[in-house]
Backbone as JSON Lines, residues from 0, in Angstrom:
{"i":0,"aa":"M","n":[17.43,-5.38,23.22],"ca":[18.3,-4.68,22.3],"c":[19.08,-5.7,21.48]}
{"i":1,"aa":"T","n":[19.39,-5.33,20.28],"ca":[20.15,-6.18,19.38],"c":[21.5,-5.54,19.11]}
{"i":2,"aa":"E","n":[22.57,-6.31,19.18],"ca":[23.9,-5.79,18.9],"c":[24.22,-6.0,17.43]}
{"i":3,"aa":"V","n":[24.76,-4.97,16.78],"ca":[25.09,-5.04,15.35],"c":[26.46,-4.42,15.11]}
{"i":4,"aa":"T","n":[26.99,-4.62,13.9],"ca":[28.26,-4.0,13.53],"c":[27.99,-2.76,12.68]}
{"i":5,"aa":"I","n":[28.95,-1.85,12.67],"ca":[28.79,-0.57,11.99],"c":[28.51,-0.71,10.5]}
{"i":6,"aa":"D","n":[29.08,-1.72,9.86],"ca":[28.91,-1.88,8.42],"c":[27.48,-2.23,8.02]}
{"i":7,"aa":"K","n":[26.66,-2.58,8.97],"ca":[25.26,-2.93,8.7],"c":[24.33,-1.72,8.8]}
{"i":8,"aa":"L","n":[24.87,-0.55,9.2],"ca":[24.04,0.62,9.46],"c":[24.32,1.74,8.47]}
{"i":9,"aa":"A","n":[23.28,2.43,8.03],"ca":[23.39,3.62,7.18],"c":[22.75,4.78,7.93]}
{"i":10,"aa":"F","n":[23.57,5.61,8.55],"ca":[23.07,6.71,9.36],"c":[22.65,7.9,8.5]}
{"i":11,"aa":"K","n":[21.69,8.67,9.0],"ca":[21.26,9.89,8.31],"c":[22.34,10.96,8.45]}
{"i":12,"aa":"K","n":[22.45,11.8,7.44],"ca":[23.44,12.9,7.45],"c":[22.92,14.11,8.23]}
{"i":13,"aa":"S","n":[21.61,14.24,8.32],"ca":[21.01,15.33,9.09],"c":[19.67,14.86,9.66]}
{"i":14,"aa":"L","n":[19.27,15.5,10.74],"ca":[17.99,15.19,11.38],"c":[17.15,16.45,11.42]}
{"i":15,"aa":"S","n":[15.88,16.31,11.07],"ca":[14.97,17.45,11.16],"c":[14.71,17.76,12.64]}
{"i":16,"aa":"I","n":[14.16,18.93,12.9],"ca":[13.79,19.29,14.27],"c":[12.8,18.27,14.83]}
{"i":17,"aa":"I","n":[11.89,17.81,14.01],"ca":[10.91,16.81,14.45],"c":[11.61,15.51,14.82]}
{"i":18,"aa":"E","n":[12.56,15.07,14.02],"ca":[13.3,13.83,14.34],"c":[14.1,14.0,15.63]}
{"i":19,"aa":"Q","n":[14.69,15.16,15.83],"ca":[15.43,15.42,17.07],"c":[14.51,15.33,18.28]}
{"i":20,"aa":"M","n":[13.33,15.94,18.18],"ca":[12.37,15.9,19.28],"c":[11.85,14.48,19.51]}
{"i":21,"aa":"K","n":[11.64,13.74,18.43],"ca":[11.18,12.36,18.57],"c":[12.23,11.5,19.27]}
{"i":22,"aa":"L","n":[13.5,11.73,18.98],"ca":[14.56,10.97,19.66],"c":[14.6,11.31,21.14]}
{"i":23,"aa":"K","n":[14.46,12.59,21.48],"ca":[14.43,12.98,22.89],"c":[13.22,12.37,23.59]}
{"i":24,"aa":"D","n":[12.07,12.39,22.92],"ca":[10.86,11.79,23.48],"c":[11.03,10.29,23.65]}
{"i":25,"aa":"F","n":[11.65,9.64,22.67],"ca":[11.9,8.2,22.77],"c":[12.76,7.9,23.99]}
{"i":26,"aa":"M","n":[13.83,8.66,24.19],"ca":[14.71,8.43,25.34],"c":[13.98,8.69,26.65]}
{"i":27,"aa":"F","n":[13.14,9.73,26.68],"ca":[12.35,10.04,27.87],"c":[11.48,8.84,28.24]}
{"i":28,"aa":"K","n":[10.8,8.26,27.26],"ca":[9.94,7.1,27.51],"c":[10.77,5.87,27.85]}
{"i":29,"aa":"W","n":[11.9,5.68,27.15],"ca":[12.77,4.52,27.38],"c":[13.33,4.52,28.8]}
{"i":30,"aa":"L","n":[13.55,5.73,29.34],"ca":[14.06,5.86,30.7],"c":[12.97,5.81,31.76]}
{"i":31,"aa":"G","n":[11.74,5.56,31.35],"ca":[10.64,5.43,32.3],"c":[9.97,6.73,32.67]}
{"i":32,"aa":"R","n":[10.02,7.73,31.81],"ca":[9.39,9.03,32.02],"c":[9.78,9.66,33.36]}
{"i":33,"aa":"P","n":[11.06,9.94,33.56],"ca":[11.5,10.5,34.85],"c":[10.84,11.84,35.14]}
{"i":34,"aa":"E","n":[10.49,12.05,36.41],"ca":[9.82,13.28,36.83],"c":[10.68,14.51,36.56]}
{"i":35,"aa":"E","n":[12.0,14.35,36.65],"ca":[12.91,15.47,36.45],"c":[12.95,15.95,35.01]}
{"i":36,"aa":"G","n":[12.45,15.14,34.09],"ca":[12.5,15.48,32.67],"c":[13.8,14.99,32.05]}
{"i":37,"aa":"I","n":[13.79,14.83,30.76],"ca":[14.95,14.27,30.05],"c":[16.15,15.21,30.08]}
{"i":38,"aa":"D","n":[15.93,16.51,29.97],"ca":[17.05,17.45,29.89],"c":[17.84,17.54,31.19]}
{"i":39,"aa":"N","n":[17.22,17.29,32.32],"ca":[17.93,17.32,33.6],"c":[18.7,16.03,33.87]}
{"i":40,"aa":"I","n":[18.2,14.92,33.37],"ca":[18.85,13.62,33.6],"c":[19.83,13.29,32.48]}
{"i":41,"aa":"L","n":[19.4,13.54,31.26],"ca":[20.2,13.16,30.1],"c":[20.14,14.27,29.04]}
{"i":42,"aa":"P","n":[20.98,15.29,29.2],"ca":[20.98,16.36,28.19],"c":[21.53,15.82,26.87]}
{"i":43,"aa":"L","n":[20.81,16.04,25.8],"ca":[21.22,15.59,24.47],"c":[21.4,16.79,23.56]}
{"i":44,"aa":"E","n":[22.52,16.82,22.84],"ca":[22.82,17.92,21.93],"c":[22.89,17.39,20.51]}
{"i":45,"aa":"Y","n":[22.32,18.14,19.57],"ca":[22.35,17.75,18.17],"c":[23.73,18.03,17.58]}
{"i":46,"aa":"T","n":[24.35,17.02,16.99],"ca":[25.64,17.18,16.3],"c":[25.57,16.48,14.95]}
{"i":47,"aa":"Q","n":[26.44,16.91,14.04],"ca":[26.49,16.3,12.72],"c":[27.91,15.85,12.37]}
{"i":48,"aa":"T","n":[28.72,15.55,13.36],"ca":[30.07,15.06,13.12],"c":[29.98,13.62,12.63]}
{"i":49,"aa":"V","n":[30.44,13.35,11.45],"ca":[30.39,12.06,10.74],"c":[28.96,11.73,10.31]}
{"i":50,"aa":"F","n":[28.0,11.76,11.24],"ca":[26.59,11.55,10.92],"c":[25.76,12.31,11.95]}
{"i":51,"aa":"A","n":[24.49,12.49,11.68],"ca":[23.61,13.24,12.57],"c":[23.22,12.4,13.77]}
{"i":52,"aa":"K","n":[23.23,13.02,14.95],"ca":[22.88,12.3,16.18],"c":[22.54,13.27,17.3]}
{"i":53,"aa":"M","n":[21.87,12.75,18.3],"ca":[21.63,13.47,19.54],"c":[22.64,12.89,20.53]}
{"i":54,"aa":"E","n":[23.64,13.71,20.88],"ca":[24.81,13.23,21.61],"c":[24.81,13.75,23.04]}
{"i":55,"aa":"T","n":[25.36,12.94,23.95],"ca":[25.53,13.4,25.33],"c":[26.78,14.27,25.38]}
{"i":56,"aa":"P","n":[26.76,15.35,26.17],"ca":[27.96,16.18,26.31],"c":[29.1,15.35,26.9]}
{"i":57,"aa":"S","n":[30.33,15.76,26.62],"ca":[31.5,14.99,27.07],"c":[31.59,14.89,28.6]}
{"i":58,"aa":"D","n":[30.99,15.84,29.32],"ca":[31.04,15.78,30.78],"c":[29.89,14.97,31.39]}
{"i":59,"aa":"T","n":[29.07,14.36,30.56],"ca":[27.95,13.54,31.03],"c":[28.29,12.06,30.89]}
{"i":60,"aa":"N","n":[28.2,11.33,31.98],"ca":[28.44,9.89,31.96],"c":[27.18,9.16,32.39]}
{"i":61,"aa":"F","n":[26.24,9.03,31.49],"ca":[24.98,8.36,31.79],"c":[25.16,6.87,31.57]}
{"i":62,"aa":"M","n":[25.04,6.1,32.64],"ca":[25.23,4.64,32.58],"c":[23.92,3.94,32.26]}
{"i":63,"aa":"T","n":[23.98,2.98,31.34],"ca":[22.82,2.16,31.0],"c":[22.96,0.83,31.71]}
{"i":64,"aa":"E","n":[21.96,-0.03,31.53],"ca":[22.08,-1.37,32.09],"c":[23.27,-2.06,31.43]}
{"i":65,"aa":"G","n":[23.96,-2.89,32.17],"ca":[25.12,-3.57,31.63],"c":[26.4,-2.76,31.74]}
{"i":66,"aa":"N","n":[26.4,-1.71,32.59],"ca":[27.59,-0.89,32.8],"c":[28.13,-0.25,31.53]}
{"i":67,"aa":"E","n":[27.26,0.24,30.69],"ca":[27.66,0.91,29.46],"c":[27.35,2.4,29.59]}
{"i":68,"aa":"T","n":[28.17,3.23,28.96],"ca":[27.98,4.67,28.99],"c":[27.31,5.12,27.7]}
{"i":69,"aa":"L","n":[26.17,5.75,27.83],"ca":[25.44,6.24,26.65],"c":[26.21,7.38,26.01]}
{"i":70,"aa":"R","n":[26.42,7.31,24.7],"ca":[27.11,8.37,23.95],"c":[26.13,9.15,23.07]}
{"i":71,"aa":"Y","n":[25.25,8.43,22.37],"ca":[24.3,9.13,21.5],"c":[23.15,8.23,21.09]}
{"i":72,"aa":"V","n":[22.14,8.86,20.52],"ca":[21.01,8.17,19.92],"c":[20.8,8.8,18.54]}
{"i":73,"aa":"T","n":[20.47,7.98,17.55],"ca":[20.29,8.48,16.2],"c":[19.28,7.62,15.45]}
{"i":74,"aa":"I","n":[19.07,7.96,14.19],"ca":[18.14,7.24,13.33],"c":[18.88,6.84,12.06]}
{"i":75,"aa":"T","n":[18.66,5.62,11.6],"ca":[19.26,5.18,10.35],"c":[18.39,5.63,9.17]}
{"i":76,"aa":"E","n":[18.93,5.44,7.98],"ca":[18.16,5.75,6.76],"c":[16.89,4.89,6.68]}
{"i":77,"aa":"D","n":[16.89,3.73,7.35],"ca":[15.73,2.84,7.39],"c":[14.8,3.18,8.56]}
{"i":78,"aa":"N","n":[15.06,4.34,9.21],"ca":[14.26,4.81,10.35],"c":[14.28,3.87,11.55]}
{"i":79,"aa":"Q","n":[15.42,3.24,11.79],"ca":[15.62,2.44,12.99],"c":[16.33,3.32,14.02]}
{"i":80,"aa":"I","n":[15.92,3.23,15.26],"ca":[16.57,4.0,16.32],"c":[17.79,3.22,16.78]}
{"i":81,"aa":"V","n":[18.94,3.91,16.8],"ca":[20.21,3.28,17.18],"c":[20.82,4.06,18.34]}
{"i":82,"aa":"I","n":[21.28,3.33,19.34],"ca":[21.97,3.93,20.47],"c":[23.43,3.51,20.41]}
{"i":83,"aa":"G","n":[24.33,4.48,20.58],"ca":[25.76,4.21,20.65],"c":[26.19,4.26,22.1]}
{"i":84,"aa":"V","n":[26.84,3.21,22.58],"ca":[27.29,3.14,23.97],"c":[28.76,2.73,24.01]}
{"i":85,"aa":"L","n":[29.43,3.14,25.09],"ca":[30.79,2.67,25.35],"c":[30.7,1.56,26.38]}
{"i":86,"aa":"D","n":[31.34,0.42,26.09],"ca":[31.32,-0.67,27.06],"c":[32.4,-0.44,28.12]}
{"i":87,"aa":"A","n":[32.6,-1.4,29.01],"ca":[33.56,-1.26,30.11],"c":[34.99,-1.07,29.6]}
{"i":88,"aa":"N","n":[35.27,-1.51,28.37],"ca":[36.6,-1.35,27.77],"c":[36.69,-0.1,26.89]}
{"i":89,"aa":"D","n":[35.71,0.8,27.0],"ca":[35.63,2.01,26.17],"c":[35.55,1.71,24.68]}
{"i":90,"aa":"E","n":[34.98,0.57,24.34],"ca":[34.75,0.2,22.94],"c":[33.34,0.63,22.57]}
{"i":91,"aa":"L","n":[33.21,1.3,21.42],"ca":[31.91,1.78,20.98],"c":[31.08,0.64,20.42]}
{"i":92,"aa":"K","n":[29.86,0.51,20.93],"ca":[28.93,-0.52,20.48],"c":[27.66,0.16,20.0]}
{"i":93,"aa":"F","n":[27.0,-0.45,19.04],"ca":[25.75,0.07,18.51],"c":[24.63,-0.89,18.83]}
{"i":94,"aa":"R","n":[23.5,-0.34,19.24],"ca":[22.34,-1.16,19.56],"c":[21.12,-0.6,18.84]}
{"i":95,"aa":"I","n":[20.43,-1.49,18.15],"ca":[19.18,-1.09,17.51],"c":[18.05,-1.38,18.48]}
{"i":96,"aa":"L","n":[17.23,-0.37,18.72],"ca":[16.09,-0.55,19.61],"c":[14.84,-0.8,18.78]}
{"i":97,"aa":"Y","n":[14.18,-1.87,19.07],"ca":[12.93,-2.21,18.41],"c":[11.78,-1.81,19.32]}
{"i":98,"aa":"L","n":[10.6,-1.68,18.76],"ca":[9.44,-1.28,19.56],"c":[9.21,-2.19,20.75]}
{"i":99,"aa":"K","n":[9.51,-3.47,20.61],"ca":[9.29,-4.4,21.72],"c":[10.25,-4.15,22.88]}
{"i":100,"aa":"D","n":[11.35,-3.37,22.66],"ca":[12.31,-3.08,23.71],"c":[11.9,-1.9,24.58]}
{"i":101,"aa":"Q","n":[10.88,-1.15,24.17],"ca":[10.5,0.05,24.91],"c":[9.86,-0.29,26.22]}
């Protein structure tokens, strides 16, 4: 994963149903195709607050490697997949996932 600053990203204002499903599928594969399915392990809800994203509900604390809490996954205008995580200090960080990271 690559760490970037917010000023380098242009997020989409809305996501099509296909883009939403692709993001869920991407997360399912990124998590190693869990038998329980993505919705049981990591429920994602479509929101358009500030920008379009598939967001974890506020009562979900899904931890990633590095002790970070997953907040959302989205797509930029350049069709890059971006994950927003909270670090140990509750600071929001953005990570661009490249195909080699899958």
